[in-house]
Structures are given as structure tokens and as C-alpha cells.
mmCIF file with all atom_site columns, C-alpha atoms in Angstrom:
data_model
loop_
_atom_site.group_PDB
_atom_site.id
_atom_site.type_symbol
_atom_site.label_atom_id
_atom_site.label_alt_id
_atom_site.label_comp_id
_atom_site.label_asym_id
_atom_site.label_entity_id
_atom_site.label_seq_id
_atom_site.pdbx_PDB_ins_code
_atom_site.Cartn_x
_atom_site.Cartn_y
_atom_site.Cartn_z
_atom_site.occupancy
_atom_site.B_iso_or_equiv
_atom_site.pdbx_formal_charge
_atom_site.auth_seq_id
_atom_site.auth_comp_id
_atom_site.auth_asym_id
_atom_site.auth_atom_id
_atom_site.pdbx_PDB_model_num
ATOM 1  C CA . MET F 1 1  ? 3.429  -34.714 -2.343  1.00 54.00 ? 1  MET F CA 1
ATOM 2  C CA . GLN F 1 2  ? 4.597  -34.033 -5.878  1.00 54.00 ? 2  GLN F CA 1
ATOM 3  C CA . LYS F 1 3  ? 4.937  -36.768 -8.437  1.00 62.00 ? 3  LYS F CA 1
ATOM 4  C CA . PRO F 1 4  ? 8.575  -37.863 -8.983  1.00 62.00 ? 4  PRO F CA 1
ATOM 5  C CA . GLU F 1 5  ? 8.518  -36.711 -12.620 1.00 63.00 ? 5  GLU F CA 1
ATOM 6  C CA . VAL F 1 6  ? 7.452  -33.189 -11.563 1.00 58.00 ? 6  VAL F CA 1
ATOM 7  C CA . THR F 1 7  ? 10.225 -33.021 -8.980  1.00 67.00 ? 7  THR F CA 1
ATOM 8  C CA . MET F 1 8  ? 12.769 -34.287 -11.522 1.00 72.00 ? 8  MET F CA 1
ATOM 9  C CA . LYS F 1 9  ? 11.600 -31.701 -14.081 1.00 70.00 ? 9  LYS F CA 1
ATOM 10 C CA . LYS F 1 10 ? 12.039 -28.890 -11.537 1.00 68.00 ? 10 LYS F CA 1
ATOM 11 C CA . HIS F 1 11 ? 15.509 -30.118 -10.651 1.00 67.00 ? 11 HIS F CA 1
ATOM 12 C CA . LEU F 1 12 ? 16.497 -30.315 -14.312 1.00 69.00 ? 12 LEU F CA 1
ATOM 13 C CA . CYS F 1 13 ? 15.167 -26.786 -14.952 1.00 62.00 ? 13 CYS F CA 1
ATOM 14 C CA . LEU F 1 14 ? 17.097 -25.481 -11.974 1.00 62.00 ? 14 LEU F CA 1
ATOM 15 C CA . LEU F 1 15 ? 20.282 -27.212 -13.107 1.00 64.00 ? 15 LEU F CA 1
ATOM 16 C CA . ALA F 1 16 ? 19.880 -25.826 -16.636 1.00 64.00 ? 16 ALA F CA 1
ATOM 17 C CA . ALA F 1 17 ? 19.317 -22.286 -15.347 1.00 62.00 ? 17 ALA F CA 1
ATOM 18 C CA . LEU F 1 18 ? 22.327 -22.487 -13.048 1.00 59.00 ? 18 LEU F CA 1
ATOM 19 C CA . LEU F 1 19 ? 24.530 -23.816 -15.842 1.00 58.00 ? 19 LEU F CA 1
ATOM 20 C CA . LEU F 1 20 ? 23.398 -21.091 -18.226 1.00 59.00 ? 20 LEU F CA 1
ATOM 21 C CA . VAL F 1 21 ? 24.052 -18.398 -15.634 1.00 54.00 ? 21 VAL F CA 1
ATOM 22 C CA . SER F 1 22 ? 27.453 -19.791 -14.692 1.00 53.00 ? 22 SER F CA 1
ATOM 23 C CA . GLN F 1 23 ? 28.504 -20.038 -18.343 1.00 49.00 ? 23 GLN F CA 1
ATOM 24 C CA . GLY F 1 24 ? 27.302 -16.546 -19.166 1.00 48.00 ? 24 GLY F CA 1
ATOM 25 C CA . CYS F 1 25 ? 24.698 -17.892 -21.615 1.00 49.00 ? 25 CYS F CA 1
ATOM 26 C CA . LEU F 1 26 ? 21.821 -16.446 -19.655 1.00 53.00 ? 26 LEU F CA 1
ATOM 27 C CA . ALA F 1 27 ? 22.751 -12.805 -19.920 1.00 63.00 ? 27 ALA F CA 1
ATOM 28 C CA . GLY F 1 28 ? 21.193 -10.554 -17.394 1.00 80.00 ? 28 GLY F CA 1
ATOM 29 C CA . GLU F 1 29 ? 21.402 -9.032  -13.988 1.00 88.00 ? 29 GLU F CA 1
ATOM 30 C CA . ALA F 1 30 ? 21.335 -11.109 -10.815 1.00 90.00 ? 30 ALA F CA 1
ATOM 31 C CA . LYS F 1 31 ? 18.889 -9.853  -8.194  1.00 94.00 ? 31 LYS F CA 1
ATOM 32 C CA . THR F 1 32 ? 17.313 -11.089 -4.971  1.00 95.00 ? 32 THR F CA 1
ATOM 33 C CA . ILE F 1 33 ? 13.590 -10.992 -4.235  1.00 96.00 ? 33 ILE F CA 1
ATOM 34 C CA . ASP F 1 34 ? 12.563 -8.861  -1.275  1.00 97.00 ? 34 ASP F CA 1
ATOM 35 C CA . GLU F 1 35 ? 8.795  -9.366  -1.499  1.00 97.00 ? 35 GLU F CA 1
ATOM 36 C CA . VAL F 1 36 ? 6.175  -11.064 -3.668  1.00 97.00 ? 36 VAL F CA 1
ATOM 37 C CA . SER F 1 37 ? 2.539  -9.934  -3.514  1.00 96.00 ? 37 SER F CA 1
ATOM 38 C CA . ASP F 1 38 ? 0.029  -12.560 -2.373  1.00 94.00 ? 38 ASP F CA 1
ATOM 39 C CA . ASP F 1 39 ? -1.249 -13.017 -5.929  1.00 95.00 ? 39 ASP F CA 1
ATOM 40 C CA . GLY F 1 40 ? 2.289  -13.200 -7.375  1.00 95.00 ? 40 GLY F CA 1
ATOM 41 C CA . GLU F 1 41 ? 1.711  -10.259 -9.694  1.00 97.00 ? 41 GLU F CA 1
ATOM 42 C CA . THR F 1 42 ? 4.123  -7.787  -8.106  1.00 97.00 ? 42 THR F CA 1
ATOM 43 C CA . ILE F 1 43 ? 7.716  -8.718  -7.332  1.00 97.00 ? 43 ILE F CA 1
ATOM 44 C CA . THR F 1 44 ? 9.935  -6.306  -5.440  1.00 97.00 ? 44 THR F CA 1
ATOM 45 C CA . MET F 1 45 ? 13.698 -6.805  -5.453  1.00 97.00 ? 45 MET F CA 1
ATOM 46 C CA . THR F 1 46 ? 16.055 -5.927  -2.611  1.00 96.00 ? 46 THR F CA 1
ATOM 47 C CA . ASP F 1 47 ? 17.404 -3.046  -4.725  1.00 96.00 ? 47 ASP F CA 1
ATOM 48 C CA . GLY F 1 48 ? 13.889 -1.520  -4.877  1.00 97.00 ? 48 GLY F CA 1
ATOM 49 C CA . THR F 1 49 ? 13.146 -2.500  -8.474  1.00 96.00 ? 49 THR F CA 1
ATOM 50 C CA . VAL F 1 50 ? 9.531  -3.611  -8.938  1.00 97.00 ? 50 VAL F CA 1
ATOM 51 C CA . TYR F 1 51 ? 8.249  -5.929  -11.674 1.00 97.00 ? 51 TYR F CA 1
ATOM 52 C CA . GLN F 1 52 ? 4.754  -6.904  -12.788 1.00 97.00 ? 52 GLN F CA 1
ATOM 53 C CA . ALA F 1 53 ? 4.768  -10.609 -13.679 1.00 97.00 ? 53 ALA F CA 1
ATOM 54 C CA . ASP F 1 54 ? 2.867  -12.065 -16.643 1.00 96.00 ? 54 ASP F CA 1
ATOM 55 C CA . ASP F 1 55 ? 2.684  -15.621 -15.246 1.00 93.00 ? 55 ASP F CA 1
ATOM 56 C CA . THR F 1 56 ? 1.387  -15.316 -11.697 1.00 95.00 ? 56 THR F CA 1
ATOM 57 C CA . VAL F 1 57 ? 0.886  -19.077 -11.423 1.00 92.00 ? 57 VAL F CA 1
ATOM 58 C CA . GLU F 1 58 ? 4.686  -19.421 -11.412 1.00 91.00 ? 58 GLU F CA 1
ATOM 59 C CA . THR F 1 59 ? 5.494  -16.384 -9.304  1.00 95.00 ? 59 THR F CA 1
ATOM 60 C CA . SER F 1 60 ? 2.874  -16.910 -6.601  1.00 92.00 ? 60 SER F CA 1
ATOM 61 C CA . THR F 1 61 ? 5.163  -19.562 -5.111  1.00 93.00 ? 61 THR F CA 1
ATOM 62 C CA . TRP F 1 62 ? 8.294  -17.399 -5.234  1.00 95.00 ? 62 TRP F CA 1
ATOM 63 C CA . GLN F 1 63 ? 9.729  -16.387 -1.868  1.00 95.00 ? 63 GLN F CA 1
ATOM 64 C CA . SER F 1 64 ? 11.689 -13.477 -0.482  1.00 95.00 ? 64 SER F CA 1
ATOM 65 C CA . THR F 1 65 ? 15.428 -14.244 -0.624  1.00 94.00 ? 65 THR F CA 1
ATOM 66 C CA . ASP F 1 66 ? 15.003 -16.276 -3.858  1.00 95.00 ? 66 ASP F CA 1
ATOM 67 C CA . ASP F 1 67 ? 17.674 -15.336 -6.373  1.00 93.00 ? 67 ASP F CA 1
ATOM 68 C CA . VAL F 1 68 ? 16.603 -14.387 -9.881  1.00 94.00 ? 68 VAL F CA 1
ATOM 69 C CA . VAL F 1 69 ? 18.229 -13.344 -13.130 1.00 91.00 ? 69 VAL F CA 1
ATOM 70 C CA . VAL F 1 70 ? 16.565 -10.531 -15.050 1.00 93.00 ? 70 VAL F CA 1
ATOM 71 C CA . THR F 1 71 ? 17.381 -11.090 -18.715 1.00 89.00 ? 71 THR F CA 1
ATOM 72 C CA . ASP F 1 72 ? 17.805 -8.359  -21.294 1.00 85.00 ? 72 ASP F CA 1
ATOM 73 C CA . ASP F 1 73 ? 14.255 -9.002  -22.552 1.00 86.00 ? 73 ASP F CA 1
ATOM 74 C CA . ASP F 1 74 ? 12.757 -8.696  -19.026 1.00 90.00 ? 74 ASP F CA 1
ATOM 75 C CA . THR F 1 75 ? 12.303 -12.382 -18.323 1.00 92.00 ? 75 THR F CA 1
ATOM 76 C CA . LEU F 1 76 ? 12.674 -13.198 -14.643 1.00 95.00 ? 76 LEU F CA 1
ATOM 77 C CA . VAL F 1 77 ? 14.356 -16.562 -14.071 1.00 92.00 ? 77 VAL F CA 1
ATOM 78 C CA . ASN F 1 78 ? 14.168 -17.862 -10.519 1.00 92.00 ? 78 ASN F CA 1
ATOM 79 C CA . THR F 1 79 ? 17.470 -19.672 -10.022 1.00 88.00 ? 79 THR F CA 1
ATOM 80 C CA . SER F 1 80 ? 16.161 -21.197 -6.803  1.00 85.00 ? 80 SER F CA 1
ATOM 81 C CA . ASP F 1 81 ? 13.639 -23.421 -8.622  1.00 87.00 ? 81 ASP F CA 1
ATOM 82 C CA . GLY F 1 82 ? 14.207 -22.855 -12.366 1.00 86.00 ? 82 GLY F CA 1
ATOM 83 C CA . SER F 1 83 ? 10.807 -21.256 -13.010 1.00 91.00 ? 83 SER F CA 1
ATOM 84 C CA . GLN F 1 84 ? 10.465 -18.122 -15.102 1.00 93.00 ? 84 GLN F CA 1
ATOM 85 C CA . THR F 1 85 ? 8.044  -15.457 -16.275 1.00 95.00 ? 85 THR F CA 1
ATOM 86 C CA . ASP F 1 86 ? 8.001  -12.495 -18.594 1.00 95.00 ? 86 ASP F CA 1
ATOM 87 C CA . ALA F 1 87 ? 7.666  -9.284  -16.638 1.00 96.00 ? 87 ALA F CA 1
ATOM 88 C CA . THR F 1 88 ? 7.454  -5.537  -16.975 1.00 96.00 ? 88 THR F CA 1
ATOM 89 C CA . GLN F 1 89 ? 9.529  -3.233  -14.800 1.00 96.00 ? 89 GLN F CA 1
ATOM 90 C CA . ILE F 1 90 ? 7.092  -0.768  -13.253 1.00 96.00 ? 90 ILE F CA 1
ATOM 91 C CA . ASN F 1 91 ? 9.464  1.584   -11.463 1.00 89.00 ? 91 ASN F CA 1
#
């Protein structure tokens, strides 16, 4: 079980990401994850776009059907849990 402060931090990050997206402050394209490799390095979106993640500790817990925002500087922000990683589009 996670410590309460960790859970609260995740909830606050999620709330901040959702507010930024809803207010247009987090510019980018909304996408949905289709598949995440076991090591979290490769993330495939439902539209077929594939990204190589820099922070696989974060992305290894991401799930198919999670919604993400891909920012203009190729940061993937998981709006389901507020986590994020820099990434490189590989296709």
C-alpha cells in the first residue's frame, strides 16, 4: 500500500494536468495508449504512432487505454495518473 503522501501527490499531479489540458495551457495532441512494452520503453498509441520513452520507470506502469497528451516538445503526459516523460517519436 502506498503512503498517503504519495497518493496525495499523484492526485495533485493528475488534477494539475487535467486543469492545464482543460484550460489549453498544456498545448498538445490528445492520444490514447494502445500498448506499452514490458520495460516501458516503447509506447504505441491507438493511431499507430510509436514513441520511445526516456523515463521507463514512469512509463512501465502505464496501461493501454490510458489517455495522454503529447506536447509540442514531445513530452508525454499521462492524464490518467499525472506522470510524464520526455519521448522521441520513432515512426
